XYZ file of C-alpha atoms in Angstrom:
378
model
C 44.189 -2.197 7.666
C 41.690 -2.276 4.759
C 41.987 0.588 2.301
C 39.544 3.408 2.936
C 37.085 3.771 0.029
C 37.453 6.784 -2.232
C 33.838 7.824 -1.566
C 31.915 7.412 1.673
C 28.382 8.098 2.831
C 28.144 10.716 5.587
C 25.422 12.703 7.323
C 26.071 15.575 4.881
C 26.201 13.565 1.669
C 28.569 11.496 -0.449
C 32.094 12.559 0.537
C 35.531 12.249 -1.025
C 37.979 12.774 1.846
C 41.062 12.814 -0.405
C 39.544 15.364 -2.773
C 37.799 17.252 0.053
C 34.507 17.576 -1.822
C 30.961 16.253 -1.584
C 28.591 15.045 -4.290
C 24.982 16.293 -3.995
C 25.335 17.154 -0.284
C 22.168 18.061 1.626
C 23.905 20.126 4.322
C 26.127 23.170 3.699
C 29.701 22.252 2.708
C 32.702 24.064 1.252
C 32.878 22.189 -2.050
C 29.895 20.518 -3.763
C 29.719 18.644 -7.064
C 26.127 18.614 -8.322
C 24.574 15.951 -10.569
C 21.555 18.052 -11.580
C 19.397 20.981 -10.519
C 16.463 19.178 -8.869
C 15.903 20.404 -5.330
C 16.795 17.131 -3.599
C 20.245 17.149 -5.224
C 21.095 20.864 -5.429
C 20.766 22.582 -2.060
C 21.447 26.199 -1.153
C 24.305 27.114 1.191
C 27.483 25.566 -0.247
C 30.548 27.780 -0.708
C 31.436 26.389 -4.146
C 29.419 24.431 -6.732
C 30.548 22.394 -9.739
C 27.953 21.258 -12.301
C 27.352 20.761 -16.016
C 27.078 24.018 -17.957
C 23.471 23.330 -19.035
C 22.494 23.387 -15.354
C 24.009 26.829 -14.843
C 21.030 29.134 -15.360
C 18.536 26.854 -13.608
C 20.842 26.599 -10.587
C 21.218 30.374 -10.471
C 17.448 30.811 -10.819
C 16.732 28.337 -8.026
C 19.610 29.074 -5.636
C 20.404 32.737 -6.293
C 23.919 34.120 -6.596
C 26.244 31.207 -5.860
C 29.896 30.538 -6.649
C 29.353 28.179 -9.567
C 31.857 26.491 -11.876
C 30.491 24.629 -14.889
C 32.086 22.111 -17.255
C 31.261 20.124 -20.371
C 30.662 16.386 -20.457
C 33.980 14.556 -20.455
C 35.969 17.538 -19.191
C 38.259 16.724 -16.255
C 38.616 18.793 -13.092
C 41.268 17.849 -10.522
C 40.683 18.463 -6.825
C 43.606 17.590 -4.535
C 44.821 14.959 -6.983
C 41.358 13.399 -7.526
C 40.039 13.437 -11.101
C 36.393 14.458 -11.553
C 34.537 14.258 -14.854
C 30.876 14.471 -15.801
C 28.997 12.147 -18.156
C 25.398 12.277 -19.428
C 22.704 10.860 -17.142
C 19.755 11.373 -19.511
C 17.543 12.417 -16.590
C 16.883 16.071 -17.423
C 18.691 18.803 -19.352
C 22.155 19.231 -17.832
C 22.002 16.126 -15.638
C 25.273 14.289 -15.143
C 26.877 11.225 -13.680
C 29.952 12.122 -11.645
C 33.030 9.988 -12.343
C 35.669 10.144 -9.590
C 39.116 8.550 -10.008
C 42.194 8.333 -7.818
C 45.122 5.913 -8.150
C 43.181 3.576 -10.425
C 40.051 3.413 -8.231
C 36.959 4.639 -10.089
C 33.559 5.508 -8.632
C 30.534 6.788 -10.537
C 27.683 8.639 -8.835
C 24.722 8.496 -11.197
C 22.401 10.955 -9.468
C 19.087 10.235 -11.215
C 19.021 8.775 -14.716
C 16.998 7.199 -17.498
C 18.283 5.164 -20.412
C 15.707 6.136 -23.067
C 16.763 9.025 -25.302
C 14.044 11.630 -24.741
C 15.222 13.887 -27.579
C 16.025 16.865 -25.338
C 18.389 15.641 -22.621
C 21.838 14.386 -23.614
C 21.327 10.582 -23.720
C 22.555 8.378 -20.875
C 26.075 7.035 -21.356
C 27.269 3.993 -19.357
C 30.560 4.668 -17.573
C 32.847 1.809 -16.588
C 33.804 1.856 -12.929
C 34.701 -0.199 -9.878
C 31.849 1.151 -7.766
C 28.507 2.525 -8.974
C 26.108 4.601 -6.862
C 22.618 4.292 -8.307
C 19.076 5.361 -7.670
C 16.265 2.807 -7.941
C 13.150 5.012 -7.828
C 11.276 2.503 -9.988
C 13.225 -0.608 -9.012
C 10.338 -3.065 -9.309
C 9.470 -5.305 -12.299
C 5.988 -3.764 -12.509
C 7.603 -0.577 -13.817
C 8.248 -1.104 -17.530
C 8.054 2.001 -19.712
C 6.606 2.117 -23.215
C 8.555 4.062 -25.855
C 7.837 7.757 -25.410
C 6.522 8.090 -28.975
C 3.563 5.918 -27.924
C 2.929 8.046 -24.843
C 2.970 11.287 -26.804
C 0.687 9.877 -29.481
C -1.796 9.334 -26.654
C -1.177 12.829 -25.257
C -1.703 14.543 -28.594
C -4.799 12.496 -29.434
C -6.260 13.373 -26.019
C -5.524 17.071 -26.559
C -7.078 16.983 -30.032
C -10.193 15.262 -28.674
C -10.535 17.850 -25.905
C -10.442 20.662 -28.460
C -13.156 18.951 -30.491
C -15.338 18.616 -27.376
C -14.843 22.165 -26.139
C -12.682 21.234 -23.139
C -9.545 23.003 -22.041
C -6.510 20.718 -21.719
C -4.306 20.858 -18.608
C -1.260 18.601 -18.486
C 0.865 18.333 -15.346
C 4.559 17.539 -15.098
C 7.543 18.507 -12.986
C 8.845 21.990 -13.866
C 12.412 20.878 -14.680
C 12.702 17.933 -17.033
C 9.179 16.627 -17.462
C 7.726 19.970 -18.564
C 10.332 20.499 -21.284
C 10.036 16.899 -22.435
C 6.283 17.331 -22.812
C 6.721 20.672 -24.569
C 9.119 19.307 -27.177
C 6.819 16.407 -28.073
C 3.478 18.197 -28.388
C 1.806 18.483 -31.790
C 1.745 22.265 -32.114
C -0.579 22.092 -35.111
C -3.357 21.498 -32.567
C -2.830 24.786 -30.730
C -0.571 26.980 -28.632
C 1.201 26.041 -25.400
C 0.478 28.109 -22.278
C 2.578 27.785 -19.144
C 2.284 28.272 -15.403
C 4.813 30.837 -14.149
C 6.968 28.256 -12.352
C 7.426 26.294 -15.560
C 7.969 29.382 -17.682
C 10.648 30.637 -15.277
C 12.484 27.336 -15.768
C 12.008 27.510 -19.533
C 13.461 31.016 -19.570
C 16.478 29.897 -17.549
C 17.134 27.052 -19.978
C 16.768 29.393 -22.958
C 19.334 31.733 -21.383
C 21.611 28.693 -21.298
C 21.193 28.248 -25.056
C 18.606 25.455 -24.973
C 16.140 25.720 -27.865
C 12.590 25.040 -26.742
C 9.290 25.189 -28.576
C 7.404 28.496 -28.144
C 5.323 29.016 -25.005
C 3.157 31.785 -23.566
C 3.224 32.572 -19.855
C -0.197 32.709 -18.198
C -0.640 36.004 -16.360
C -3.612 37.785 -14.753
C -4.023 39.587 -18.097
C -4.288 36.345 -20.112
C -7.610 35.920 -21.919
C -9.225 32.789 -20.536
C -10.928 31.769 -23.772
C -7.697 32.045 -25.732
C -5.808 29.953 -23.174
C -8.551 27.302 -23.218
C -8.018 26.793 -26.960
C -4.450 25.609 -26.404
C -2.820 23.286 -23.883
C -1.894 24.401 -20.373
C 1.393 23.085 -18.983
C 1.265 23.123 -15.181
C 3.398 21.892 -12.225
C 2.135 19.384 -9.627
C 1.718 22.192 -7.063
C -1.093 23.681 -9.149
C -3.364 20.627 -8.941
C -6.655 21.434 -7.246
C -5.892 25.130 -6.849
C -8.108 28.071 -7.869
C -5.498 28.840 -10.554
C -6.285 25.575 -12.316
C -10.027 25.644 -11.692
C -10.418 28.983 -13.454
C -9.785 27.272 -16.795
C -12.751 24.922 -16.477
C -14.347 23.024 -17.936
C -11.137 21.148 -18.602
C -9.647 17.680 -18.879
C -6.665 17.177 -16.596
C -3.799 14.793 -17.393
C -0.869 13.822 -15.157
C 2.524 12.660 -16.455
C 4.481 10.456 -14.050
C 5.986 7.004 -13.796
C 3.713 6.462 -10.801
C 0.752 6.436 -13.219
C 1.724 2.804 -13.861
C 0.172 2.034 -10.458
C -3.557 1.420 -10.206
C -5.086 4.164 -8.160
C -2.460 6.875 -8.754
C -4.605 8.647 -11.353
C -7.655 8.401 -9.107
C -5.802 9.751 -6.086
C -4.674 12.748 -8.090
C -8.218 13.221 -9.445
C -6.780 13.162 -12.958
C -8.884 12.419 -16.019
C -5.893 10.853 -17.740
C -2.693 9.371 -16.387
C 0.282 9.172 -18.748
C 3.104 6.823 -17.732
C 6.040 9.089 -18.469
C 9.072 9.084 -16.201
C 12.487 10.717 -16.237
C 13.854 7.780 -14.241
C 14.961 4.377 -15.507
C 12.423 1.576 -15.363
C 13.229 -1.923 -14.061
C 14.983 -3.106 -17.222
C 16.788 0.215 -17.564
C 18.176 0.025 -14.035
C 19.427 -3.522 -14.437
C 20.970 -2.870 -17.852
C 22.610 0.394 -16.748
C 24.181 -1.196 -13.675
C 25.356 -4.178 -15.686
C 26.928 -1.930 -18.351
C 29.226 -0.274 -15.795
C 31.020 -3.565 -15.133
C 31.146 -2.486 -11.486
C 32.445 -4.627 -8.640
C 29.862 -3.179 -6.252
C 26.708 -1.069 -6.453
C 25.181 1.211 -3.816
C 21.474 2.067 -3.972
C 20.479 5.452 -2.606
C 16.714 5.973 -2.984
C 13.607 4.234 -4.246
C 12.886 0.529 -3.752
C 16.307 0.116 -2.166
C 15.651 -2.918 0.057
C 13.985 -5.017 -2.614
C 16.342 -3.997 -5.411
C 19.409 -4.641 -3.233
C 18.183 -8.142 -2.412
C 17.495 -8.794 -6.069
C 20.892 -7.619 -7.292
C 22.677 -9.704 -4.674
C 20.616 -12.691 -5.713
C 21.777 -12.400 -9.329
C 25.437 -12.003 -8.437
C 26.095 -8.313 -7.856
C 27.675 -7.016 -4.669
C 24.840 -4.599 -3.804
C 24.366 -2.395 -0.762
C 21.465 -0.281 0.466
C 22.410 3.178 1.727
C 20.272 5.928 3.215
C 20.328 9.447 1.775
C 17.957 12.412 1.555
C 17.458 12.051 -2.191
C 13.824 11.624 -3.108
C 11.085 11.525 -5.688
C 10.760 14.298 -8.256
C 7.864 12.665 -10.100
C 5.475 14.728 -8.018
C 2.941 12.073 -7.068
C 4.365 8.856 -5.700
C 6.241 7.252 -2.864
C 7.720 3.842 -2.330
C 5.569 1.357 -0.376
C 6.565 1.007 3.255
C 6.620 -2.784 2.887
C 8.256 -3.965 -0.295
C 7.235 -7.295 -1.880
C 9.728 -10.068 -2.498
C 11.346 -10.349 -5.938
C 13.181 -13.555 -6.848
C 15.378 -14.508 -9.781
C 15.988 -17.596 -11.907
C 18.601 -18.114 -14.662
C 17.846 -16.459 -17.985
C 20.140 -16.049 -21.026
C 18.913 -12.581 -22.029
C 21.036 -10.494 -19.660
C 24.676 -10.312 -20.718
C 27.112 -9.823 -17.854
C 30.158 -9.181 -19.982
C 33.361 -11.075 -20.592
C 34.937 -12.622 -17.528
C 32.040 -11.877 -15.210
C 30.768 -14.432 -12.703
C 27.363 -12.778 -12.311
C 24.388 -14.995 -13.097
C 21.866 -14.291 -15.840
C 18.278 -13.935 -14.685
C 14.646 -13.503 -15.452
C 11.937 -12.220 -13.139
C 9.353 -14.539 -11.660
C 5.767 -13.322 -11.631
C 4.593 -12.269 -8.213
C 0.982 -11.333 -8.703
C -0.575 -8.334 -7.008
C -0.224 -4.775 -8.224
C 2.621 -3.493 -6.070
C 1.274 0.001 -5.714
C -2.002 -1.187 -4.224
C -0.633 -3.946 -2.022
C 0.588 -2.156 1.059
C 1.625 0.946 -0.849
C 0.743 4.581 -0.393
C 0.715 7.637 -2.613
C 0.994 11.180 -1.420
């Protein structure tokens, strides 16, 4: 009889039968280990939650009074003989990879992650393991991120230009992660930062957790429109096209998302500017992160799973596509229903580590913009 794997994929989530706990389950369970506080990973209804301590106040704000245990990165918790420890994922503040070990078998559940240090989230840390469970939200070669300093130079220059031309500036990003990343990289010599209530509620939760954020002012019915228009307005995706946003006109509206790398995404969101800023790893980041684990097998949970699985198998990984309810928190995009082919040829740039039999690769050009060729954006 083959040995049963330490972690398995069930209709409730990723399950450890020996430890009797789930990781990021989407149905109510007794014991849940949570990678981060985004809604597709942290559901209401579990009897007990375990997460990183910087997720504490956001989880309580979003889920209400829950039985929540929090730990530091690297701290070990033992459940029924199974060792659990959390390591930085670099996705958002408090995000973690979950390392699970029992009798020498090691699994790592990455949740969502990015490999660029954004200056506010604890930077991603590769964790060696036998089996790695990874997202691949942007698992296509077309997705290659520029350094964030270049993106924020563009953001601040755009804001400054709007002020000079008498336009209000509205910038949109997800309320947990993207909003704080934007906030910490704005040039506050240009003006003040005003926030939608959903974002300010998240900011306040993070501040209660000891996170130091740049100053913000909540927009309320009593806010003076002309004063708000002199600064920059930080808004969530749900506010786009609403009367709340329109009342600040005339304005220039910018959207921050990795999906802005696709032609047409900015147009479909009616944005004046699209800034390619993602809290997920790009193509190179995914490949390098998976390679750095030294894993024997990799499981891909959400994103371009079919294409990225084929690609990883082609370059020598043992990759598997799995189906979960994890999704997109970028607020604008979705993976094309039909994914283009990606092929590999040998390339010396990708190191596979000592003793590995995985092949080195480079990506062949395949032409059309992937987002426009058979893709869709919601």
